[in-house]
Coordinates of C-alpha atoms in Angstrom, one line a residue:
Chain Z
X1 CA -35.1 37.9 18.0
X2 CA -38.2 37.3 15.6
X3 CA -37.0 40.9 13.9
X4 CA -33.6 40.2 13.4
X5 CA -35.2 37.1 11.7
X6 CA -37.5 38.5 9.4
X7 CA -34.6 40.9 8.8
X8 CA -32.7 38.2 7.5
X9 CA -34.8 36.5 5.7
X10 CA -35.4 40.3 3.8
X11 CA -31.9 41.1 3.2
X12 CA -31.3 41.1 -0.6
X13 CA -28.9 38.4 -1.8
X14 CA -25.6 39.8 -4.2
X15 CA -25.7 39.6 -7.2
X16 CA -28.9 40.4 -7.6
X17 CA -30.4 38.5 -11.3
X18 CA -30.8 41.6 -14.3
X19 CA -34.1 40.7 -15.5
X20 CA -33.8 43.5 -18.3
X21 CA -30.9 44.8 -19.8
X22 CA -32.4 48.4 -20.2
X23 CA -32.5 48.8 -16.2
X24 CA -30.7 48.0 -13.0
X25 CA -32.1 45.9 -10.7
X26 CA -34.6 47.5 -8.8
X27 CA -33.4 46.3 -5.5
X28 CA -30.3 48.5 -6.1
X29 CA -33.1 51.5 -6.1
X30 CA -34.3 50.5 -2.9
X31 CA -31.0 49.4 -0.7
X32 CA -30.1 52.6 -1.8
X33 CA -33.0 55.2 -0.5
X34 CA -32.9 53.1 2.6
X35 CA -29.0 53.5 2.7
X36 CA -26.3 53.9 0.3
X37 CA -24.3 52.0 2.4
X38 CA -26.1 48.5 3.5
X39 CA -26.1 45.0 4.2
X40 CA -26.7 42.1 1.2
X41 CA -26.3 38.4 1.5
X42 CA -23.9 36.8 -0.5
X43 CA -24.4 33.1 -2.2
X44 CA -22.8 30.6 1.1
X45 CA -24.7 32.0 3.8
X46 CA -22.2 35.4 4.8
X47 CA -22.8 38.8 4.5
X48 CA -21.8 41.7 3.4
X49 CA -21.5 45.4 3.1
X50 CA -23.1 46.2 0.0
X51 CA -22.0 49.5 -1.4
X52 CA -25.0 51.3 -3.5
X53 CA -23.8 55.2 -3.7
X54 CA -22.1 56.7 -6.3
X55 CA -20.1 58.8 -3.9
X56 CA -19.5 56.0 -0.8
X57 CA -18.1 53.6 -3.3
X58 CA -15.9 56.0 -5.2
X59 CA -14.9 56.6 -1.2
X60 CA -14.1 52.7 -0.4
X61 CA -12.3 52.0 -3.8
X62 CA -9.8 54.9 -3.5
X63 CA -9.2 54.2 0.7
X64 CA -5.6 52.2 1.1
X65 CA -8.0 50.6 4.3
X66 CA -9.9 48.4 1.8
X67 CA -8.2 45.2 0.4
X68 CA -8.5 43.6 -2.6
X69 CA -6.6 40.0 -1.4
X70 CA -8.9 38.0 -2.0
X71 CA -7.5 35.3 0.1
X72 CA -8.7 36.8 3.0
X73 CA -11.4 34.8 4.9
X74 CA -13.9 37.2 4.9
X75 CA -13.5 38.8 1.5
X76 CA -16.9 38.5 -0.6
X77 CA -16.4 36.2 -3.5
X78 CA -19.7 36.1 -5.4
X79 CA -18.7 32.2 -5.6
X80 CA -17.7 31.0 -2.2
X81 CA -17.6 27.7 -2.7
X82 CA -14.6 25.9 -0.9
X83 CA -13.1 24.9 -4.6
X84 CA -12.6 28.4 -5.3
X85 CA -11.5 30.1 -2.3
X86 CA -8.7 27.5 -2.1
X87 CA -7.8 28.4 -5.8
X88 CA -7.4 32.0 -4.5
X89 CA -4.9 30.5 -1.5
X90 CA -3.1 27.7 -3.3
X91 CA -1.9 30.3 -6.8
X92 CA 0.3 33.8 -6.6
X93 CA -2.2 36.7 -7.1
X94 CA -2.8 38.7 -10.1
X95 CA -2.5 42.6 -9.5
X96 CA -6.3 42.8 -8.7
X97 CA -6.1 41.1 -5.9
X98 CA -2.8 43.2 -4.5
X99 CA -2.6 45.9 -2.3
X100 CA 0.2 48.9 -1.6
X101 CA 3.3 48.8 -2.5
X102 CA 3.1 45.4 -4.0
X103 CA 0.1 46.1 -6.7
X104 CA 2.1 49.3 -7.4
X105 CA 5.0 47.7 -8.5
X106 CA 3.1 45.1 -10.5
X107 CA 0.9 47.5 -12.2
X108 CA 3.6 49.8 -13.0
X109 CA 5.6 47.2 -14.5
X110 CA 2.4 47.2 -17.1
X111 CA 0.9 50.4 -17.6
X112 CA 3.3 52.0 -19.6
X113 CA 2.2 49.4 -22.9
X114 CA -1.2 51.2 -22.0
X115 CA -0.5 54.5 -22.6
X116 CA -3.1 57.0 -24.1
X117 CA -0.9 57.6 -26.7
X118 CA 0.1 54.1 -27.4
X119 CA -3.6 52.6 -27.9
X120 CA -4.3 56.0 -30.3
X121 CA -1.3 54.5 -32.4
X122 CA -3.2 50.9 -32.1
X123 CA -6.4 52.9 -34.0
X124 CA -5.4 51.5 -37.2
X125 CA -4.9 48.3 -36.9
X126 CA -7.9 48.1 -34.2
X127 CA -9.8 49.8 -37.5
X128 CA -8.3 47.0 -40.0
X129 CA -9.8 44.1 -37.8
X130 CA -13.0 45.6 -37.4
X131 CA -13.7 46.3 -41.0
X132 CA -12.5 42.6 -41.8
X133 CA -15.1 41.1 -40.2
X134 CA -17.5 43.4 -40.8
X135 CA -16.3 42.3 -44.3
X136 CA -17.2 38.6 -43.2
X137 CA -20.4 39.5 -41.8
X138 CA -21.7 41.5 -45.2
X139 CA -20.5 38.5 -47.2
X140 CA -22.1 36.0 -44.9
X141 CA -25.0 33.7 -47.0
X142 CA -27.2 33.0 -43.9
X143 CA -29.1 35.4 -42.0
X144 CA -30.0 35.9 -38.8
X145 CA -25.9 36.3 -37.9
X146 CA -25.1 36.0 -34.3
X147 CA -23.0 39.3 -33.7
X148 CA -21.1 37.8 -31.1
X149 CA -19.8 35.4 -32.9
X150 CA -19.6 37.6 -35.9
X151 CA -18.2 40.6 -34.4
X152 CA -18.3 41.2 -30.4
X153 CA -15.8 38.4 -29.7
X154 CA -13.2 38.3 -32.6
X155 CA -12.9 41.8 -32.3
X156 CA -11.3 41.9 -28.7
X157 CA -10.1 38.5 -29.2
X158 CA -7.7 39.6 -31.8
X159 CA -6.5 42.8 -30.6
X160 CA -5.5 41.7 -27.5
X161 CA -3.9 38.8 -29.1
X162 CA -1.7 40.5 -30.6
X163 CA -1.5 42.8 -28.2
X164 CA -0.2 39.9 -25.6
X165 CA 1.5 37.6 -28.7
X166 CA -1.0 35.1 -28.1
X167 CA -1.8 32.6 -31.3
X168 CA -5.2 33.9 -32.6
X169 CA -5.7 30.2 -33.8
X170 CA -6.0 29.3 -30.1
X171 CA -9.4 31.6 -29.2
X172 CA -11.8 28.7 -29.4
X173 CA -9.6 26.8 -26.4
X174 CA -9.2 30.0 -24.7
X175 CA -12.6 31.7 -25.1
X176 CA -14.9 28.3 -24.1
X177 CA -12.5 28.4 -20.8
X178 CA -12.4 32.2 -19.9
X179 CA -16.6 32.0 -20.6
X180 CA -17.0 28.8 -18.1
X181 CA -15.0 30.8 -15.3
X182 CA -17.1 33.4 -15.1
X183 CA -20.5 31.9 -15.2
X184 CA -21.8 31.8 -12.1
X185 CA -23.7 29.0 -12.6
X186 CA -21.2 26.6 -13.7
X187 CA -20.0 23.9 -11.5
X188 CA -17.2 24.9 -9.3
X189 CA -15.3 21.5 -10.7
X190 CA -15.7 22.3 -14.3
X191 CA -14.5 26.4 -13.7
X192 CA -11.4 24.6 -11.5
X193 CA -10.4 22.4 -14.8
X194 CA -10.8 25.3 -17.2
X195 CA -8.8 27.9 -15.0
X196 CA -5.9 24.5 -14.7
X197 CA -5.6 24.4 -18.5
X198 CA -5.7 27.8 -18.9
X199 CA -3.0 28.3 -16.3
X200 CA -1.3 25.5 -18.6
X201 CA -1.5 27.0 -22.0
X202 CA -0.1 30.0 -20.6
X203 CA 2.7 28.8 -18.7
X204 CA 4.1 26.6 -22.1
X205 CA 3.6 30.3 -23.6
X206 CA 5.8 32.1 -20.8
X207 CA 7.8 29.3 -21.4
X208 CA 8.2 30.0 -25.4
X209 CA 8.5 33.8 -24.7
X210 CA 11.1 33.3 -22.1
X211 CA 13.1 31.0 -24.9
X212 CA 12.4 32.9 -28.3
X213 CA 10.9 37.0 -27.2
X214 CA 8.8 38.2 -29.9
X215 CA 7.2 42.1 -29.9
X216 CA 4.7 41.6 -27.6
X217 CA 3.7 42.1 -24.3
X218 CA 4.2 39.3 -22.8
X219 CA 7.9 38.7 -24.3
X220 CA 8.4 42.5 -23.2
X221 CA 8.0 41.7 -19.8
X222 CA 9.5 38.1 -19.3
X223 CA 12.4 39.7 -21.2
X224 CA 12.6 42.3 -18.7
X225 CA 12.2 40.5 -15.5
X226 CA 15.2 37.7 -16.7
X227 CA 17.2 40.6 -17.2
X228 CA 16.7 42.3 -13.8
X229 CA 16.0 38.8 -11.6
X230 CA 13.0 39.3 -10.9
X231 CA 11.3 36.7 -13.3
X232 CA 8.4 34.1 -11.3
X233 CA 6.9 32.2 -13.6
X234 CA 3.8 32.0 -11.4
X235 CA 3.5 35.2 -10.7
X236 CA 4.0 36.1 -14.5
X237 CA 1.2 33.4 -15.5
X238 CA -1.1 35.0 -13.2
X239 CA -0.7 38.1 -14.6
X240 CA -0.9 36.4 -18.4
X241 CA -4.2 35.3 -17.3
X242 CA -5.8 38.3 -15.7
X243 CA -4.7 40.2 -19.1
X244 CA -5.5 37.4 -21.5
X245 CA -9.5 37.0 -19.7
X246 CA -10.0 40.4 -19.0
X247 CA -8.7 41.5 -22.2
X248 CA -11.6 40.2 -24.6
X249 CA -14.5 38.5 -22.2
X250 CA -15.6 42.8 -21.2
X251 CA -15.1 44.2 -24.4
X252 CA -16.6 41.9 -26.0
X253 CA -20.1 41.9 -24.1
X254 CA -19.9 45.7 -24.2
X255 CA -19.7 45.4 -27.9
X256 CA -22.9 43.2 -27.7
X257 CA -25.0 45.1 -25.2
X258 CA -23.8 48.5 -26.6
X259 CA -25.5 47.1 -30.3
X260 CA -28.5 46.5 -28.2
X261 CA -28.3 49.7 -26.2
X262 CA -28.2 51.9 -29.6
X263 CA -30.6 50.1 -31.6
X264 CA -33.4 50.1 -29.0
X265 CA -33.2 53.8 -28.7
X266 CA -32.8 54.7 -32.1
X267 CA -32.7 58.7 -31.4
X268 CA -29.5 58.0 -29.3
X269 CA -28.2 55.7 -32.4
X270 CA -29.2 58.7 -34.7
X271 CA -27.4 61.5 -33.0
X272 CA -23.9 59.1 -33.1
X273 CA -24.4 59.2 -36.8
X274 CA -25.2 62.4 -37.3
X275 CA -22.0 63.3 -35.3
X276 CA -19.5 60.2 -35.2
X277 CA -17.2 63.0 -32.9
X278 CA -20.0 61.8 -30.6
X279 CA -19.1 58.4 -30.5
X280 CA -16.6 58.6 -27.5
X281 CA -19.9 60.5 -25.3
X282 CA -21.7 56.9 -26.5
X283 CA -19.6 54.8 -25.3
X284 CA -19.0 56.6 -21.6
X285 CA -22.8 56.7 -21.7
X286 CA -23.1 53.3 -22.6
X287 CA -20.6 51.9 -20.2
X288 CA -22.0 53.4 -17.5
X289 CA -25.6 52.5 -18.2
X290 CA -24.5 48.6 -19.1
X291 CA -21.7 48.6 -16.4
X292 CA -20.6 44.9 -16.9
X293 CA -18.5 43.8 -14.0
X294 CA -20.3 44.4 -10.6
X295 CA -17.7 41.5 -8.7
X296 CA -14.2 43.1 -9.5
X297 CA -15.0 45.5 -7.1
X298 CA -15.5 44.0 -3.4
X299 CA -12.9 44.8 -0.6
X300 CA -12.2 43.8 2.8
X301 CA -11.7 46.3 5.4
X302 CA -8.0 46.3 7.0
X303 CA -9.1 48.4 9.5
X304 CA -12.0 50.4 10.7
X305 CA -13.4 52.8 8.3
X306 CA -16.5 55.1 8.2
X307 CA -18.2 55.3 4.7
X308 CA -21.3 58.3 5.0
X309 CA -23.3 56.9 8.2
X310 CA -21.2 53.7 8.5
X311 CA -18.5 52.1 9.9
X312 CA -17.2 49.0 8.7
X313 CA -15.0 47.4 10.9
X314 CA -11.0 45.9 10.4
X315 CA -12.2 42.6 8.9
X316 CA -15.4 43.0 7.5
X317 CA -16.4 42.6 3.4
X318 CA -17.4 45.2 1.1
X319 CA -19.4 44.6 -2.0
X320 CA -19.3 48.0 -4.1
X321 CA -21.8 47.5 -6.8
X322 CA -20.4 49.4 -9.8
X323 CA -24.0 49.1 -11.5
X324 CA -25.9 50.4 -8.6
X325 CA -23.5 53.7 -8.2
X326 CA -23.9 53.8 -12.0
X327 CA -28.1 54.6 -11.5
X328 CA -27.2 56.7 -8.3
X329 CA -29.9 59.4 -9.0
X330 CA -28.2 62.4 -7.2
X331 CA -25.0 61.5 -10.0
X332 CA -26.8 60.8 -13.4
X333 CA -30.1 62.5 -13.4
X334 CA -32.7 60.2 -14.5
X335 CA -30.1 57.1 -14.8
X336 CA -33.0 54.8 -16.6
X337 CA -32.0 57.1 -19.6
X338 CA -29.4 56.4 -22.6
X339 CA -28.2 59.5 -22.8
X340 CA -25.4 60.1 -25.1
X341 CA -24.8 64.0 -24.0
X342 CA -25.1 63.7 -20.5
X343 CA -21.3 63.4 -20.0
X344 CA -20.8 60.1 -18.0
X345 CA -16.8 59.9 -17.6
X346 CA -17.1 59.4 -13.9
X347 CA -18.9 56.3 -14.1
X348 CA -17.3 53.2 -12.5
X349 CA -18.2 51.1 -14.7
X350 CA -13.9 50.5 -14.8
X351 CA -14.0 50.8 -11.1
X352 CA -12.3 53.8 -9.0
X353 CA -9.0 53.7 -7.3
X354 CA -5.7 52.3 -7.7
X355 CA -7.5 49.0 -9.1
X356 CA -9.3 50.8 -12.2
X357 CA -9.0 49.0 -15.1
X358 CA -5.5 49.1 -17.2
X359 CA -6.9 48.2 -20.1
X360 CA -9.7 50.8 -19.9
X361 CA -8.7 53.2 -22.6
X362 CA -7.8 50.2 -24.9
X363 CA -11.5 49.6 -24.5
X364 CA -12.6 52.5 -25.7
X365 CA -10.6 52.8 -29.0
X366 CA -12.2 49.4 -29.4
X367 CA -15.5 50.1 -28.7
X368 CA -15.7 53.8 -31.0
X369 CA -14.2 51.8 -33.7
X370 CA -16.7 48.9 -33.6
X371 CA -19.8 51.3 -33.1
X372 CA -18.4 54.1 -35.7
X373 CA -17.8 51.1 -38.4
X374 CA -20.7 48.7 -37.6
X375 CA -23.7 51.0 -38.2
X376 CA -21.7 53.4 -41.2
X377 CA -21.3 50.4 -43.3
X378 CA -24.4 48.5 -42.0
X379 CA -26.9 51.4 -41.6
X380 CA -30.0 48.7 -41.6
X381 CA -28.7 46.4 -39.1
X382 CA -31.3 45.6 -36.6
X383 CA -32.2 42.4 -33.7
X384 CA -33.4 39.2 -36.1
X385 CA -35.1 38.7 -32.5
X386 CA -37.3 40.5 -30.4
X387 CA -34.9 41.8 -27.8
X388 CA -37.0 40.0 -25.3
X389 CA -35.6 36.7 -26.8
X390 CA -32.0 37.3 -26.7
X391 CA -30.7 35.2 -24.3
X392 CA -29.0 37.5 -22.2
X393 CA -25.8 36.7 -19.7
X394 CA -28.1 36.1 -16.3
X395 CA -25.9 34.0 -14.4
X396 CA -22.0 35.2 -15.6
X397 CA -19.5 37.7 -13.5
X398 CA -19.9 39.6 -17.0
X399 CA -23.0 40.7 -17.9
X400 CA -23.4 40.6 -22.0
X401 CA -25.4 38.2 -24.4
X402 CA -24.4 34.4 -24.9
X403 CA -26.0 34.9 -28.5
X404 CA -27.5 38.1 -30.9
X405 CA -29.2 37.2 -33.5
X406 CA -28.9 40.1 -36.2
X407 CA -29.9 41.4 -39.9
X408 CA -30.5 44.1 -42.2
Chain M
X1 CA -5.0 77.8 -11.2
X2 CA -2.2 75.5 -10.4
X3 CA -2.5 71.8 -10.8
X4 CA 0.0 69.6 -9.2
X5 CA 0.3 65.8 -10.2
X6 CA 2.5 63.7 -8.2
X7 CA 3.9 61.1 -9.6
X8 CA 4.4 58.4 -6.7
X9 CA 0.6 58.4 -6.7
X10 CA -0.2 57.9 -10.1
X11 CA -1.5 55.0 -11.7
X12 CA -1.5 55.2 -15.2
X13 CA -5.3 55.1 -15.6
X14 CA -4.8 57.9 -18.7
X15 CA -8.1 59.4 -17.7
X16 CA -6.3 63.2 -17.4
X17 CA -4.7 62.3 -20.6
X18 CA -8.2 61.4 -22.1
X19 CA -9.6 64.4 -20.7
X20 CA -6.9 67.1 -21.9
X21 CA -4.1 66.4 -23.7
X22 CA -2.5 69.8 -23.8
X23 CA -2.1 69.8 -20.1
X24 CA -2.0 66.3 -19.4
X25 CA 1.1 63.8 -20.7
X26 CA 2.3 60.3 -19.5
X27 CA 5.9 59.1 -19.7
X28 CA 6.8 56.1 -21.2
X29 CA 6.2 54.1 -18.3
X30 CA 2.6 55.4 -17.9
X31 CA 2.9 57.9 -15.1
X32 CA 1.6 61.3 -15.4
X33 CA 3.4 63.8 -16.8
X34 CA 2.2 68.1 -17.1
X35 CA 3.0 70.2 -19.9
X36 CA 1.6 73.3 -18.2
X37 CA 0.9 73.9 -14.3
X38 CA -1.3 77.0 -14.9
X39 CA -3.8 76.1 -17.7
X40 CA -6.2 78.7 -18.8
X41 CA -9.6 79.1 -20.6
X42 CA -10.9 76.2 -21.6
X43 CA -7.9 74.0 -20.8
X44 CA -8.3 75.0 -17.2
X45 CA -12.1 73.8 -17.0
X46 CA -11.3 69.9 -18.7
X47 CA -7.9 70.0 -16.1
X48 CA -10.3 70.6 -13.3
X49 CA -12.5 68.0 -14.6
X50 CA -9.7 65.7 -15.0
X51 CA -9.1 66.1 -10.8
X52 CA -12.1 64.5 -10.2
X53 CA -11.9 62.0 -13.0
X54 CA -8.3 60.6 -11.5
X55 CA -8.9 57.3 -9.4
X56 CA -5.8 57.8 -7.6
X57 CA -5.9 61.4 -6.3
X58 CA -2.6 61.8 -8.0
X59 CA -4.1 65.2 -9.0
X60 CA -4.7 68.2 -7.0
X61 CA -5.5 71.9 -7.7
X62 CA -4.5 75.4 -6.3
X63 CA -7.0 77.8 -7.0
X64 CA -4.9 80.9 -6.1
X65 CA -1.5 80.2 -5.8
X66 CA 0.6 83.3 -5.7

């Protein structure tokens, strides 16, 4: 009895804080020699299983036996409080949180607008935004210029607003309520009002797409799904918002961290310029050793499964931490390293499975544009602040920086 | 070295696409698509990479298929 206490009061609570950007958290390091397959606390008082292997959690995100609803009782939300889980009940899911047959024919209804070849014909335009405010930040009177005003989040704001046919003019209202729902620390109340309005600005939009289509996404698929009788208005918010947060809140801390990444190891940042036909090696490197969202990947076992040593019984949760199979040693040698040529594509920074990110490779384009244009036309950009000092995203479902402070 | 996609699996996460375009294709709904089953040289090295890159196992290879 007095072990299984002290065991308790031992176990390592998820998520576990980032006290430096340039490292995971040591903890991860630990779980994971003990067991790449272990227990964590979660915030609420439940448990978990908490996924640290490279190899086991490609294993649980690609096994049908793990779902994503994440109405399920027992399925590990990061924030447990009552106000959220009955937000998960009381609206239709998004494709994230569907499984078989069901998140097949919603994602599929989606992925052809994602196409390889359709974000490469996006490169243009994704080029023309960046370079107009880069534009705005070279003309800008006062320095120190916070990048992420500046830059990380009108770049993917934009894009994807265009992208979706959402009015640019509306980021502020949409970007102050996509940032409250995913910090951690907000109060439950305040994250249920901002994901209520946000549910409401979309639905007047679905409502305005259903009545005049335009050429975008969203009027592409409303149009569709009237013509075939399949249009829920629910069901098509949902999947509004899922696009319309996810769309700009990860790029746009990748954009921010990936500035830090490269400018604190100036070798790295050196090599990219030398070579910009390394740029796409960067930014796998980058987004695995950054690796953003560690709470989109948690399951719930539908029945019982055995990951390496383990098994994890029908009904039991499953935290995969994308940032601690990211810094598996025995997958990237020496993981505390930015390495630009180690050849990190099978990260999971965009997750593994069915689930993996949609809008992954619309990312990327993004991201090589920003990082290829940023430091050509601003080869003396630097921090205004010692990286210390940046007030880095500690307490949000996206890690990133709330502010960063830049000059040259 | 035969690769074999199948469809009904397949995602559209565009990684083989990423990986090797002359082997790899996607319709214009997203879903894989091959423009050769028996890739050679260096073609046949990214396809294999592409295997392990796919996150639905909608790829698979044959290494001697006769």
């Amino acid at each position: 009895m007095g072990l299984v206490v002290a065991m308790a009061e031992a176990m390592t609570e998820f998520p576990v804080e980032r006290r430096c950007p340039f490292a995971a958290p040591p903890e991860y390091d630990r779980l994971r020699e003990q067991a790449p397959v272990s227990r964590v606390r979660l915030g609420g008082g439940t448990e978990a299983w908490f996924v640290s292997g490279h190899r086991e959690g490609r294993a649980v995100l690609a096994d049908p036996r793990f779902s994503s609803d994440r109405r399920h009782v027992n399925f590990p939300l990061v924030n447990a409080d009552e106000v959220t889980r009955e937000r998960f009940r009381s609206q239709p899911p998004s494709m994230i949180g569907m499984d078989g047959a069901e998140h097949t024919a919603a994602r599929r209804a989606l992925i052809g607008e994602f196409t390889v070849k359709r974000l490469a014909a996006l490169r243009p335009r994704i080029q023309e935004i960046v370079d107009g405010f880069v534009d705005d930040m070279l003309a800008a009177e006062e320095h120190p210029v916070d990048l992420v005003r500046a830059l990380s989040l009108p770049v993917p704001s934009l894009v994807i607003c265009e992208l979706l046919g959402v009015p640019y003019t509306d980021h502020d209202f949409f970007q102050r309520r996509t940032s409250a729902l995913v910090r951690r620390s907000e109060d439950p109340q305040v994250r249920q009002r901002s994901f209520d309005e946000l549910r409401d600005y979309l639905g007047e939009l679905i409502d305005r797409k259903a009545a005049e289509p335009g050429n975008d996404l969203f009027s592409r698929q409303v149009t569709r799904a009237l013509a075939d009788g399949t249009f829920d208005r629910d069901a098509t918010v949902s999947m509004a918002f899922l696009l319309l947060v996810a769309g700009h809140e990860t790029t746009a801390n990748m954009i921010s961290l990936g500035v830090v990444g490269l400018l604190d190891h100036p070798d790295q940042l050196a090599a990219v310029r030398a070579d910009p036909a390394k740029t796409p090696l960067a930014v796998e490197e980058l987004l695995r050793y950054f690796t953003i969202v560690e709470t989109a990947t948690s399951r719930v076992a539908t029945e019982d499964v055995t990951i390496g040593d383990v098994t994890i019984h029908a009904g039991e949760g499953v935290v995969v931490s994308g940032l601690a199979a990211d810094w598996d040693p025995a997958v990237f040698d020496h993981p505390d390293r930015l390495d630009i040529d180690r050849g990190a594509r099978h990260h999971i920074a965009f997750g593994f499975g069915p689930h993996q990110c949609l809008g992954q490779n619309l990312a990327r384009v993004e991201l090589q544009v920003v990082f290829d244009t940023l430091f050509r036309r601003i080869p003396t950009l630097r921090l205004a602040t010692p990286v210390d000092d940046v007030p880095f995203k500690t307490d949000s479902g996206v890690y990133g920086a709330w502010r960063l402070p830049v000059t040259w | 070295m035969l690769i074999k996609a199948d469809p009904t699996a397949c995602v559209g996460a565009g990684q083989c696409v990423l990986t090797e375009p002359t082997v790899f294709d996607q319709d214009e709904d997203g879903i894989v698509t091959l423009t050769t089953t028996h890739p050679e040289g260096p073609a046949a090295a990214a396809a294999r990479t592409a295997v392990t890159l796919c996150p639905s196992g909608a790829l698979s290879l044959v290494e001697h298929d006769t």
